[in-house]
mmCIF file of C-alpha atoms (C1' of nucleotides) in Angstrom:
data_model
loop_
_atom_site.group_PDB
_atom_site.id
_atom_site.type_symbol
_atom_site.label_atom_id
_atom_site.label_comp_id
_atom_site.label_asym_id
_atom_site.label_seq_id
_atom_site.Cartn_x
_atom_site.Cartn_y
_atom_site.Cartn_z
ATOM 1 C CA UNK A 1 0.000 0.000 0.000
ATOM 2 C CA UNK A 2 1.956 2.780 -1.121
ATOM 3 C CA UNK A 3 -0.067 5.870 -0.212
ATOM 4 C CA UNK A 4 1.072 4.654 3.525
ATOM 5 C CA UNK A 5 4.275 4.657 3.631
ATOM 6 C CA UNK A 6 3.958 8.292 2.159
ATOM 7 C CA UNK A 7 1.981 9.840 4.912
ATOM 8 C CA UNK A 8 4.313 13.124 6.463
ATOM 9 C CA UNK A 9 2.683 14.829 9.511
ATOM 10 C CA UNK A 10 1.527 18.412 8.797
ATOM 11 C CA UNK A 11 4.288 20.266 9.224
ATOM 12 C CA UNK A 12 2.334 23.419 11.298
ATOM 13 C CA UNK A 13 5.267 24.869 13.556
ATOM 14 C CA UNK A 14 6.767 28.026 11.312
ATOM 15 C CA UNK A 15 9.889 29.761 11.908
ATOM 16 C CA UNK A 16 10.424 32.681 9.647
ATOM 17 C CA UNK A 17 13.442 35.214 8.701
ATOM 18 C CA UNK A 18 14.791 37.185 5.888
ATOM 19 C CA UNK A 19 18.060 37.005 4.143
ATOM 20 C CA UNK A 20 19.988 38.911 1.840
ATOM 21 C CA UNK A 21 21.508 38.034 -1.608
ATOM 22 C CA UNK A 22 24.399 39.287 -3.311
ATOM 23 C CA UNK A 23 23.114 41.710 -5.880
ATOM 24 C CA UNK A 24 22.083 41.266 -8.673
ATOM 25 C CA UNK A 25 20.008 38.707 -7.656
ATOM 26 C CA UNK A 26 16.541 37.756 -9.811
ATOM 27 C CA UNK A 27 14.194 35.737 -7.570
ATOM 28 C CA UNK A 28 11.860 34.842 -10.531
ATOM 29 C CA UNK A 29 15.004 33.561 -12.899
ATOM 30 C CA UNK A 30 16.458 31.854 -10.071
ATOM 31 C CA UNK A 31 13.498 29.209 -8.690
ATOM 32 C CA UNK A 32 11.213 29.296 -11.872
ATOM 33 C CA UNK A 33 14.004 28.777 -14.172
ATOM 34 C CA UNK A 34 12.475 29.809 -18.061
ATOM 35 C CA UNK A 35 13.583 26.308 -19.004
ATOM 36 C CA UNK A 36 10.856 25.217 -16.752
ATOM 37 C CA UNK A 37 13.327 23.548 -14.127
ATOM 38 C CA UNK A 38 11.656 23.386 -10.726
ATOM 39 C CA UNK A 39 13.871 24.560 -7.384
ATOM 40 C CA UNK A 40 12.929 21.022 -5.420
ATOM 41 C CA UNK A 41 10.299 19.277 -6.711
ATOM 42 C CA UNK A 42 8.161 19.828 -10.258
ATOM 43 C CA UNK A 43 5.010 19.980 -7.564
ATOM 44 C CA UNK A 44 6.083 22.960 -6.114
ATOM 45 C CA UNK A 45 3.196 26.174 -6.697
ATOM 46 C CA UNK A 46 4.724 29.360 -8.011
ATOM 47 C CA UNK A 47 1.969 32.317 -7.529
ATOM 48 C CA UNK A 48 2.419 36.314 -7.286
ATOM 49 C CA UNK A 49 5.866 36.242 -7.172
ATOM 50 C CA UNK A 50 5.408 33.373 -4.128
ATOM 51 C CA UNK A 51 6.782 30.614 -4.208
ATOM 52 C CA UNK A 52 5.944 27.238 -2.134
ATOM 53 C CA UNK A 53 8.013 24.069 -1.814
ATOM 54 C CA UNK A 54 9.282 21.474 0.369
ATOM 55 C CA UNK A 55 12.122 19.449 1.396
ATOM 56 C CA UNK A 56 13.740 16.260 2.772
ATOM 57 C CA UNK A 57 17.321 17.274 4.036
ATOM 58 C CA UNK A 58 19.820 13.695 4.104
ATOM 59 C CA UNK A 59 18.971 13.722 7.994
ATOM 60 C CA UNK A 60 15.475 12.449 6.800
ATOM 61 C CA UNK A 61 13.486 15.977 8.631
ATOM 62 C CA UNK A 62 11.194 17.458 6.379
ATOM 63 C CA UNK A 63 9.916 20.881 5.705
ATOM 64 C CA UNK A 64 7.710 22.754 4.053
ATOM 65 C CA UNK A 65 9.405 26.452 2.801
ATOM 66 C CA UNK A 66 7.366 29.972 1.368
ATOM 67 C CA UNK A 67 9.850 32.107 -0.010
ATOM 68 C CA UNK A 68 9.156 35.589 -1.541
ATOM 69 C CA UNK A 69 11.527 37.905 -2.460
ATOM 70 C CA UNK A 70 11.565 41.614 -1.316
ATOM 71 C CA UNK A 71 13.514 44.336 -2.291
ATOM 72 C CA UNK A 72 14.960 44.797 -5.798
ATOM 73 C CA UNK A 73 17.043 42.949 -8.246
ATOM 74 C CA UNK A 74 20.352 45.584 -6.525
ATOM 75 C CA UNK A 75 19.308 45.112 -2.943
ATOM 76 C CA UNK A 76 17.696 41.698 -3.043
ATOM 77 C CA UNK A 77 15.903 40.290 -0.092
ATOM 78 C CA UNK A 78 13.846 36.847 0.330
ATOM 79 C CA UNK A 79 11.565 36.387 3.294
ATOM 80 C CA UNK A 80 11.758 32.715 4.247
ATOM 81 C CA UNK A 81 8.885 31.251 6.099
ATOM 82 C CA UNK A 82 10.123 27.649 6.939
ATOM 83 C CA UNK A 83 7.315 24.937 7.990
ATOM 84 C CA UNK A 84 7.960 22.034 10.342
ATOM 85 C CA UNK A 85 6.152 19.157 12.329
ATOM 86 C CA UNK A 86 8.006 20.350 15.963
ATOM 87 C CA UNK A 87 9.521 23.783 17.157
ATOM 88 C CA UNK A 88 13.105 24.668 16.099
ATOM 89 C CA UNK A 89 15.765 24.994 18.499
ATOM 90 C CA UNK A 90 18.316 28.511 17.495
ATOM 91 C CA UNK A 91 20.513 26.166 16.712
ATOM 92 C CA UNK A 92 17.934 24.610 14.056
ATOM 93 C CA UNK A 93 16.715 27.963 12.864
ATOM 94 C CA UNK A 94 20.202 28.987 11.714
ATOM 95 C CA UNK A 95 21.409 25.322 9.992
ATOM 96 C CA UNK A 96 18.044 25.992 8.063
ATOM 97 C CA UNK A 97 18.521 29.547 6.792
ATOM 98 C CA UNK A 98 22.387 28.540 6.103
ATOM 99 C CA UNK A 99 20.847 25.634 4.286
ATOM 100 C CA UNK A 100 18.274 27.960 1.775
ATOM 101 C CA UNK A 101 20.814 30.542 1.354
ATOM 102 C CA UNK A 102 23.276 28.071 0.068
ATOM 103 C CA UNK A 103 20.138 26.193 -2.037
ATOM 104 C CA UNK A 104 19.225 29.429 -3.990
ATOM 105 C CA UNK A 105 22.494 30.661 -4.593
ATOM 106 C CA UNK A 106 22.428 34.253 -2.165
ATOM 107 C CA UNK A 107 25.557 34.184 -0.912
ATOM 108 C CA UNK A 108 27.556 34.076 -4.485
ATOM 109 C CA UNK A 109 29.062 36.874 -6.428
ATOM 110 C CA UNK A 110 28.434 36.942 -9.830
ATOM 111 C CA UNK A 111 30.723 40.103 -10.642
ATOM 112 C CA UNK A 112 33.666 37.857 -12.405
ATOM 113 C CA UNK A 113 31.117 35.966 -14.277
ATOM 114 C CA UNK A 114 29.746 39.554 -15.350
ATOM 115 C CA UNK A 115 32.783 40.869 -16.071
ATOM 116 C CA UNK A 116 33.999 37.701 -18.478
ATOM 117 C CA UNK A 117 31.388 38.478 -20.030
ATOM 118 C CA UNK A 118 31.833 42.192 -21.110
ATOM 119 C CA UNK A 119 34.771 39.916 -23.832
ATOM 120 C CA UNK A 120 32.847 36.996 -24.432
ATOM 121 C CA UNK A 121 30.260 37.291 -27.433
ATOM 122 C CA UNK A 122 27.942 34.417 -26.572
ATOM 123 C CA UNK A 123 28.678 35.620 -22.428
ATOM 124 C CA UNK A 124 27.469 39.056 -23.205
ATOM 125 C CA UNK A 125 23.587 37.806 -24.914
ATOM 126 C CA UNK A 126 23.572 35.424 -21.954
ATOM 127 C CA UNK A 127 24.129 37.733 -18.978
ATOM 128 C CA UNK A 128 21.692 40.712 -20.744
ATOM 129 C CA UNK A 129 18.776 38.098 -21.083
ATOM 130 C CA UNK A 130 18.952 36.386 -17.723
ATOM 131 C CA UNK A 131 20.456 39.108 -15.742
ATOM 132 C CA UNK A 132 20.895 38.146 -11.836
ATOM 133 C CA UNK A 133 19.774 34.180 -12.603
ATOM 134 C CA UNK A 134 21.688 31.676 -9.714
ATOM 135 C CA UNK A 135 21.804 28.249 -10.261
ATOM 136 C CA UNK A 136 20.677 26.535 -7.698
ATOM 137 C CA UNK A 137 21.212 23.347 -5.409
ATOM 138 C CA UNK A 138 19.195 20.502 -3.554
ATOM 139 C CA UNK A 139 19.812 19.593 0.531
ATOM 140 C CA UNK A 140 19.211 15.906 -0.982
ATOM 141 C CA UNK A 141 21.292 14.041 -2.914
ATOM 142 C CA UNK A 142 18.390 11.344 -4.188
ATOM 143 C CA UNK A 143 16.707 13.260 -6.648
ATOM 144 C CA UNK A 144 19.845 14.411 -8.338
ATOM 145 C CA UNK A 145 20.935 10.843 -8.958
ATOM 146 C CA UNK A 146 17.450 10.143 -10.061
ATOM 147 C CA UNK A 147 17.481 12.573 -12.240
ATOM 148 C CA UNK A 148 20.844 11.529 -13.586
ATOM 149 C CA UNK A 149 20.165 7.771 -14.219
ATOM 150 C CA UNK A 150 16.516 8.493 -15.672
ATOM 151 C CA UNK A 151 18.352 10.633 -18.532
ATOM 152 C CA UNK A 152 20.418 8.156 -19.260
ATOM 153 C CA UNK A 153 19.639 6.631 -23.098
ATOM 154 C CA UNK A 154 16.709 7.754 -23.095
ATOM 155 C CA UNK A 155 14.497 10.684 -24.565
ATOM 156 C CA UNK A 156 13.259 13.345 -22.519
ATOM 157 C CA UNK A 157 9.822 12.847 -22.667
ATOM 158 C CA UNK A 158 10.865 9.051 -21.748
ATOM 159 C CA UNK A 159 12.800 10.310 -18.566
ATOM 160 C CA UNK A 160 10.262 12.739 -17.781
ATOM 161 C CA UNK A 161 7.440 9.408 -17.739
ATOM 162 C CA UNK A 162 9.880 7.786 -15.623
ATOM 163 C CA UNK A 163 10.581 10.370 -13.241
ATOM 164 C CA UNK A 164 6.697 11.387 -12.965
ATOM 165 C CA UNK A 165 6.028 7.789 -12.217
ATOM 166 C CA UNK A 166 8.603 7.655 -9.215
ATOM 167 C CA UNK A 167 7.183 10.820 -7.872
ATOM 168 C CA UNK A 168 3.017 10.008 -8.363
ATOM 169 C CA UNK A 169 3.647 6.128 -6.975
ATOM 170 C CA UNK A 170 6.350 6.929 -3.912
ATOM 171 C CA UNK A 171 6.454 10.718 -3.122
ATOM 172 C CA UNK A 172 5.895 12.097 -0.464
ATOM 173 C CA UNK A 173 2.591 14.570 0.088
ATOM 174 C CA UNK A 174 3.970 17.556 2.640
ATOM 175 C CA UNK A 175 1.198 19.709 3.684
ATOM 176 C CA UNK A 176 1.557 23.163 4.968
ATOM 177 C CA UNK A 177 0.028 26.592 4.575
ATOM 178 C CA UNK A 178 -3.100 25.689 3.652
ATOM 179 C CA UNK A 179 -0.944 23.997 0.530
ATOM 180 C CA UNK A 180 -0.201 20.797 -0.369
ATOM 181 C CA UNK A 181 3.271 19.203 -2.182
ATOM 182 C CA UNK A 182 4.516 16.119 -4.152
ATOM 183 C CA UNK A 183 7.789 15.773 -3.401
ATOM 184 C CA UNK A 184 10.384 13.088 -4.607
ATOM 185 C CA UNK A 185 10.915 9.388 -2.950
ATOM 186 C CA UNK A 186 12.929 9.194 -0.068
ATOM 187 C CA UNK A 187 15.663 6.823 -0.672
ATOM 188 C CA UNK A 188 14.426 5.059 2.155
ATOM 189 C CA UNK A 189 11.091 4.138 0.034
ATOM 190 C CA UNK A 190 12.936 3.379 -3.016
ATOM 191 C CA UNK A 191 15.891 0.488 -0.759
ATOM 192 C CA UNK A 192 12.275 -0.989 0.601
ATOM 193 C CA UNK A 193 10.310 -1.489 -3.126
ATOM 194 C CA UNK A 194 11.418 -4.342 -4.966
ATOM 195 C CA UNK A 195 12.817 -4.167 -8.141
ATOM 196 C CA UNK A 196 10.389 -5.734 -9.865
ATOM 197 C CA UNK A 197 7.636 -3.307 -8.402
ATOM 198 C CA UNK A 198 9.864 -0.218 -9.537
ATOM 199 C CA UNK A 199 9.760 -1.921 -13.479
ATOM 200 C CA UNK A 200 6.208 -2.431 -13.408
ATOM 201 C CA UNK A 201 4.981 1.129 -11.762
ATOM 202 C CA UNK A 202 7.728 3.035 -12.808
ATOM 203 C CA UNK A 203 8.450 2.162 -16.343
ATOM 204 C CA UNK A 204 11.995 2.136 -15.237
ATOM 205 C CA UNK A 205 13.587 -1.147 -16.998
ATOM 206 C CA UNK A 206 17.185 -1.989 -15.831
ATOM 207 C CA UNK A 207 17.516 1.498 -14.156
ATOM 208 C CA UNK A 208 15.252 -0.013 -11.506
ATOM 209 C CA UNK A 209 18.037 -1.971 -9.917
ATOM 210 C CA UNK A 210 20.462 0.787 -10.383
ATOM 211 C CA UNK A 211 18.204 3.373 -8.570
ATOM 212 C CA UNK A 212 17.596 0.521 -6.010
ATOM 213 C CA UNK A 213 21.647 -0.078 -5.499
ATOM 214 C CA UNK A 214 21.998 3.956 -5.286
ATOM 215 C CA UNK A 215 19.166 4.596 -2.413
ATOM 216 C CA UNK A 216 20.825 1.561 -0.567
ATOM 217 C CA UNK A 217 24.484 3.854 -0.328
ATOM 218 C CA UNK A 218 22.592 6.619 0.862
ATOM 219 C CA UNK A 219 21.148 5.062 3.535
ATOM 220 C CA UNK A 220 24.321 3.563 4.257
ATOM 221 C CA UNK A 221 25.799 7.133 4.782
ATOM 222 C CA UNK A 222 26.770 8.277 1.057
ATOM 223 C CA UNK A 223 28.080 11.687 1.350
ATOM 224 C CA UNK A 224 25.697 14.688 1.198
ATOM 225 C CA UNK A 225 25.924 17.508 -1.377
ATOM 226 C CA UNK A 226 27.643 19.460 0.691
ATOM 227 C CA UNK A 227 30.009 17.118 1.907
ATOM 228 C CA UNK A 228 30.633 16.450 -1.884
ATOM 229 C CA UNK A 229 31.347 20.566 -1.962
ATOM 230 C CA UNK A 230 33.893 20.392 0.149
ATOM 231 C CA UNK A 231 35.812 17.950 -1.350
ATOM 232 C CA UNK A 232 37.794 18.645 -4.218
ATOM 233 C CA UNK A 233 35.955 18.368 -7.216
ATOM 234 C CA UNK A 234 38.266 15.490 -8.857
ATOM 235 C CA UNK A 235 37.592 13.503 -5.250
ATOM 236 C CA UNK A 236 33.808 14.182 -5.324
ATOM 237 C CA UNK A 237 33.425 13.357 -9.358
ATOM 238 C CA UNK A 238 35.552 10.037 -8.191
ATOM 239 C CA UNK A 239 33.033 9.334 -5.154
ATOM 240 C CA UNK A 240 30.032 9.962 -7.163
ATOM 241 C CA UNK A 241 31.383 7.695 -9.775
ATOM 242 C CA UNK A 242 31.950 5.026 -7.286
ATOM 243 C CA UNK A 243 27.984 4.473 -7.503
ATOM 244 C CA UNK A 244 27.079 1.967 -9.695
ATOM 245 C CA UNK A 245 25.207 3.403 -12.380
ATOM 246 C CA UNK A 246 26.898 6.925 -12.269
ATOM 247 C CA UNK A 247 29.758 7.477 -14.835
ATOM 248 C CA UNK A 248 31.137 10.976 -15.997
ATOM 249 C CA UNK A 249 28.213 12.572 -17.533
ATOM 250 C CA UNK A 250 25.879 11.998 -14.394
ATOM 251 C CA UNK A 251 28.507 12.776 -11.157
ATOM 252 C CA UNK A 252 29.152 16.175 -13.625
ATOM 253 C CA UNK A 253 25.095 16.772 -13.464
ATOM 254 C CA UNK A 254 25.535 15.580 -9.557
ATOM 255 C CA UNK A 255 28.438 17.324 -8.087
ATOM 256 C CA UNK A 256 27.997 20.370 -6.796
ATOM 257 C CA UNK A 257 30.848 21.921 -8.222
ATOM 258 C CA UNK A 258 30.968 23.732 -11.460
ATOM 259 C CA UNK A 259 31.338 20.930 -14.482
ATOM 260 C CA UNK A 260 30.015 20.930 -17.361
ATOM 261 C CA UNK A 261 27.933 18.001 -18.043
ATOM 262 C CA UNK A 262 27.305 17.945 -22.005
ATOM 263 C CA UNK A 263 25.325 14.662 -22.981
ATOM 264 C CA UNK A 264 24.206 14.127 -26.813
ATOM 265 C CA UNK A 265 21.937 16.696 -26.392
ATOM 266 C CA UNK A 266 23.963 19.359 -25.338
ATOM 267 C CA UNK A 267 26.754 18.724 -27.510
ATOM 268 C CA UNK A 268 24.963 19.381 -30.847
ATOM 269 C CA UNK A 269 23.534 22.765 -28.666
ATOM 270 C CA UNK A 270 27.547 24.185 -28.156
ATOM 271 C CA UNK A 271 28.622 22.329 -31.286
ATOM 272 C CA UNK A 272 26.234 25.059 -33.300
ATOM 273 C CA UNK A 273 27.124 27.978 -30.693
ATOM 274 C CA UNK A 274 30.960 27.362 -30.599
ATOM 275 C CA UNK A 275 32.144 25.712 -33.648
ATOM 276 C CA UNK A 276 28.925 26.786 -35.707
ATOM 277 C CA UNK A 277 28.302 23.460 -37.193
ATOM 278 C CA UNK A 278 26.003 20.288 -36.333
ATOM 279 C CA UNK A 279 28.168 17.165 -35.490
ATOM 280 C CA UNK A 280 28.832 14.066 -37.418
ATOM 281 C CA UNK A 281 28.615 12.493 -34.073
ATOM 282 C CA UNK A 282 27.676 14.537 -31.113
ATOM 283 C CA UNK A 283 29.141 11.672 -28.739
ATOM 284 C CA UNK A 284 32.760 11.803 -29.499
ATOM 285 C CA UNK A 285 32.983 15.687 -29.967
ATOM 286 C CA UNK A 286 32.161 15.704 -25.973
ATOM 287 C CA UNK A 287 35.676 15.844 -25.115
ATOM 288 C CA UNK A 288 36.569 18.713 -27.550
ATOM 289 C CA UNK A 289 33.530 21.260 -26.261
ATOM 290 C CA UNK A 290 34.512 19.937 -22.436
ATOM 291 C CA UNK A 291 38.118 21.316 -23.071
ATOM 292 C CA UNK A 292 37.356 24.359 -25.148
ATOM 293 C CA UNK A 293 34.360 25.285 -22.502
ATOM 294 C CA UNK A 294 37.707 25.028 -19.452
ATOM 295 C CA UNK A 295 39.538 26.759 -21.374
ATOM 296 C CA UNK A 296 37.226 29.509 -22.427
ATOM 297 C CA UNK A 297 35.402 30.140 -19.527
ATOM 298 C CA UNK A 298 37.386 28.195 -16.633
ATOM 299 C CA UNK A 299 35.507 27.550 -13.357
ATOM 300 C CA UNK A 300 31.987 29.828 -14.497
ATOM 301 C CA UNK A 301 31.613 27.098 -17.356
ATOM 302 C CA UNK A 302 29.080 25.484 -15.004
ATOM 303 C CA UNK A 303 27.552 28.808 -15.234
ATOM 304 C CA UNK A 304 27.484 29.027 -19.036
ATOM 305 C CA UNK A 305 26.064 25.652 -19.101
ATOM 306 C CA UNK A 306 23.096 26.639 -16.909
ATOM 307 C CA UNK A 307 22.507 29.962 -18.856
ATOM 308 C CA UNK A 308 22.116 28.340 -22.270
ATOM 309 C CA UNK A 309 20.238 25.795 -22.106
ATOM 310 C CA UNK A 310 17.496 28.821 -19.867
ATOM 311 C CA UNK A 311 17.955 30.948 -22.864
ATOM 312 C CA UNK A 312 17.513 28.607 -26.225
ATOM 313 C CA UNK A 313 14.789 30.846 -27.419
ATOM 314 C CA UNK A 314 16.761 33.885 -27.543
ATOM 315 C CA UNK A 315 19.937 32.371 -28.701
ATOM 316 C CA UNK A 316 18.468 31.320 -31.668
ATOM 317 C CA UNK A 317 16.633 34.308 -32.424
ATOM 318 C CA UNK A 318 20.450 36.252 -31.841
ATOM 319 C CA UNK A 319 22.661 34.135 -33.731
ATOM 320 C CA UNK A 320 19.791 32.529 -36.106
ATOM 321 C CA UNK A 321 20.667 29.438 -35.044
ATOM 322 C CA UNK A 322 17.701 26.353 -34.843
ATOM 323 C CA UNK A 323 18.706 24.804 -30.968
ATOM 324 C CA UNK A 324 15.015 24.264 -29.889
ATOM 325 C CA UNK A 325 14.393 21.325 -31.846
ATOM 326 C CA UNK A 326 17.609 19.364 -31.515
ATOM 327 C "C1'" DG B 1 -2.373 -2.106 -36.505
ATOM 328 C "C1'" DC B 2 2.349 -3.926 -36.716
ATOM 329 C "C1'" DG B 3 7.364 -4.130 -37.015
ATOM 330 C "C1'" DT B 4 11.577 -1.702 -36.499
ATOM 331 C "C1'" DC B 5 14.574 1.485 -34.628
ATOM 332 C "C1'" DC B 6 16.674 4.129 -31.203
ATOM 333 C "C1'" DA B 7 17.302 7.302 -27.282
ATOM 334 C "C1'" DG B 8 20.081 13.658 -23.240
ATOM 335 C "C1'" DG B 9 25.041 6.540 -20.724
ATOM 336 C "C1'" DT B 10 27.209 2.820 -18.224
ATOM 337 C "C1'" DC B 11 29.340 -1.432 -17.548
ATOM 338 C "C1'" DT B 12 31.682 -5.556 -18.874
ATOM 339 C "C1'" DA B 13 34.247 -8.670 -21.499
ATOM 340 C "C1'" DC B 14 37.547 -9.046 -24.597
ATOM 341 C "C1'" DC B 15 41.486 -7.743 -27.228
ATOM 342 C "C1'" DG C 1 43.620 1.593 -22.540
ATOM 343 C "C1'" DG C 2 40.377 1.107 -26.082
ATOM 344 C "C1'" DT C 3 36.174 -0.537 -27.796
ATOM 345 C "C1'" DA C 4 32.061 -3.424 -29.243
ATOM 346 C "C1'" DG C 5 27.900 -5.012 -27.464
ATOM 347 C "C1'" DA C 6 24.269 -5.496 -24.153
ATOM 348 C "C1'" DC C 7 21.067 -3.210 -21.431
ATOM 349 C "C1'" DC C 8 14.784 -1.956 -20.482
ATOM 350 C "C1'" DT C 9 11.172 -0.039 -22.803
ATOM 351 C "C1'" DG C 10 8.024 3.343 -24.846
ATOM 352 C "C1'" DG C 11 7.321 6.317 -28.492
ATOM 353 C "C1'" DA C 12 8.197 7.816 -33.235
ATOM 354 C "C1'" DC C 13 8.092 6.464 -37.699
ATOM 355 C "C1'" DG C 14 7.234 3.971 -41.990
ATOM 356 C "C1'" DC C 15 4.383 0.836 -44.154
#
DNA sequence: GCGTCCAGGTCTACC
DNA sequence: GGTAGACCTGGACGC
């Protein structure tokens, strides 16, 4: 009976506070990306400006989060109202507002990004369309990896069935401010289903056993994301990699520091924008755009990476280029 | 309708 | 160390 094991008490104890960002700082770029990328779950409810969401952190506590930015895009604030099922201790309080400054990106400077960009053709249509966009990060590792392994050889709208599957048959319904959100599968769900449940409901095929084998490390004590941070990014690509089921393309979508993760997809996308021409075969001219993106844009290429692919329309339009219907 | 092909990688066996 | 072949399965496509 699935719907059980995904009961979460209401989370009704709120805790609120306000944090800066480093300007500039677009709230609306940031969490509703205009590639349609959610912040933490595709349930989440963006409405006047508001935005409503929820959370697992690796500790297994979940919570319920209203953010809504005040201020302007050159003095940015966000007012942070965080839901939970018990009062917070300080201690608590402050580990959670580290936690969404860190997820939405507040505390980083973009002014050397900005400023590469003043040289850097492509750089300079970027920055002027999605002026004070963050990328962001998750407190959970799980969905990340999901997300990874259901891209793998398959088509979007494939890996988008298979991820909407996993969510609708084992995620978890937080309820909070009157609202209610979907959020992803603990991993602790997904070690407890059997494989052959996860094929059948999930549409999953041999990633089932691979998504299986990943929730069983976390619960083991995988590192979290920001563990992985503060590790050197060879030794957290290495650790990620260690999964079975993660190779090079999904630890560079997992680790939280800068890569560039180009699949098949991508690589006919910055083929066309840095070489101007479609590949013979996108695959093996991976390694070529990988070094000329380190090379041309050093440790913002994660950066880049993010911008294009949230501003396809208006690249093409720019350099009359067709990338929307690679 | 039905058959065929292949996809936004990874792993393994084999050389 | 490099590389071919298998891996699940649903959707697109041609007939």
């Amino acid at each position: 009976m699935g719907w059980i094991l995904n009961l979460v008490p209401d989370l009704q104890f709120l805790t609120a506070f306000s944090l800066n960002a480093v300007p500039p700082y677009s709230f609306r770029l940031t969490v509703r990306k205009p590639a349609g990328w959610s912040l933490l779950t595709p349930h989440e409810i963006f409405k006047d400006d508001t935005l409503w969401t929820a959370m697992r952190v690796q500790s297994g506590e979940a919570f319920g989060l209203k953010l809504r930015p005040t201020g302007t895009l050159n003095e940015p604030h966000i007012d942070c109202a965080v839901f939970s099922s018990e009062t917070l201790t300080a201690y608590k309080k402050r580990d959670l507002s580290d936690a969404v400054a860190w997820m939405l990106g507040l505390n980083e400077d973009l002014r050397e990004f900005y400023c590469l960009a003043e040289s850097d053709s492509l750089l300079r249509v970027l920055v002027k369309d999605l002026y004070g966009m963050r990328r962001t990060k998750r407190p959970d590792i799980f969905p990340m990896l999901v997300l990874a392994v259901t891209l793998q050889m398959a088509p979007i709208k494939r890996s988008d069935q298979m991820m909407d599957l996993l969510i609708k048959n084992y995620g978890e319904k937080m309820k909070f401010d009157g609202k209610e959100i979907l959020c992803w599968p603990s991993p602790d769900t997904i070690a407890r289903t059997s494989v052959r449940e996860l094929e059948e409901k999930c549409k999953l095929g041999y990633r089932a056993r691979v998504l299986k084998g990943i929730a069983k490390n976390i619960q083991q004590g995988f590192p979290t994301l920001r563990e992985l941070e503060k590790m050197t990014p060879e030794a957290a690509k290495a650790k990620l990699m260690e999964l079975k089921g993660i190779g090079e393309y999904s630890a560079d979508i997992v680790s939280p520091h800068p890569g560039f993760a180009v699949d098949v997809w991508s690589a006919k996308i910055f083929s066309l924008l840095l070489f101007g021409e479609k590949p013979d075969s996108p695959r093996d001219i991976i390694p070529r755009l990988k070094k000329t993106a380190e090379e041309r844009w050093g440790g913002w290429r994660g950066y880049v990476f993010t911008y294009v692919l949230n501003d396809l329309n208006n690249l093409s339009k720019t350099f009359n280029l067709d990338l929307t219907s690679l």
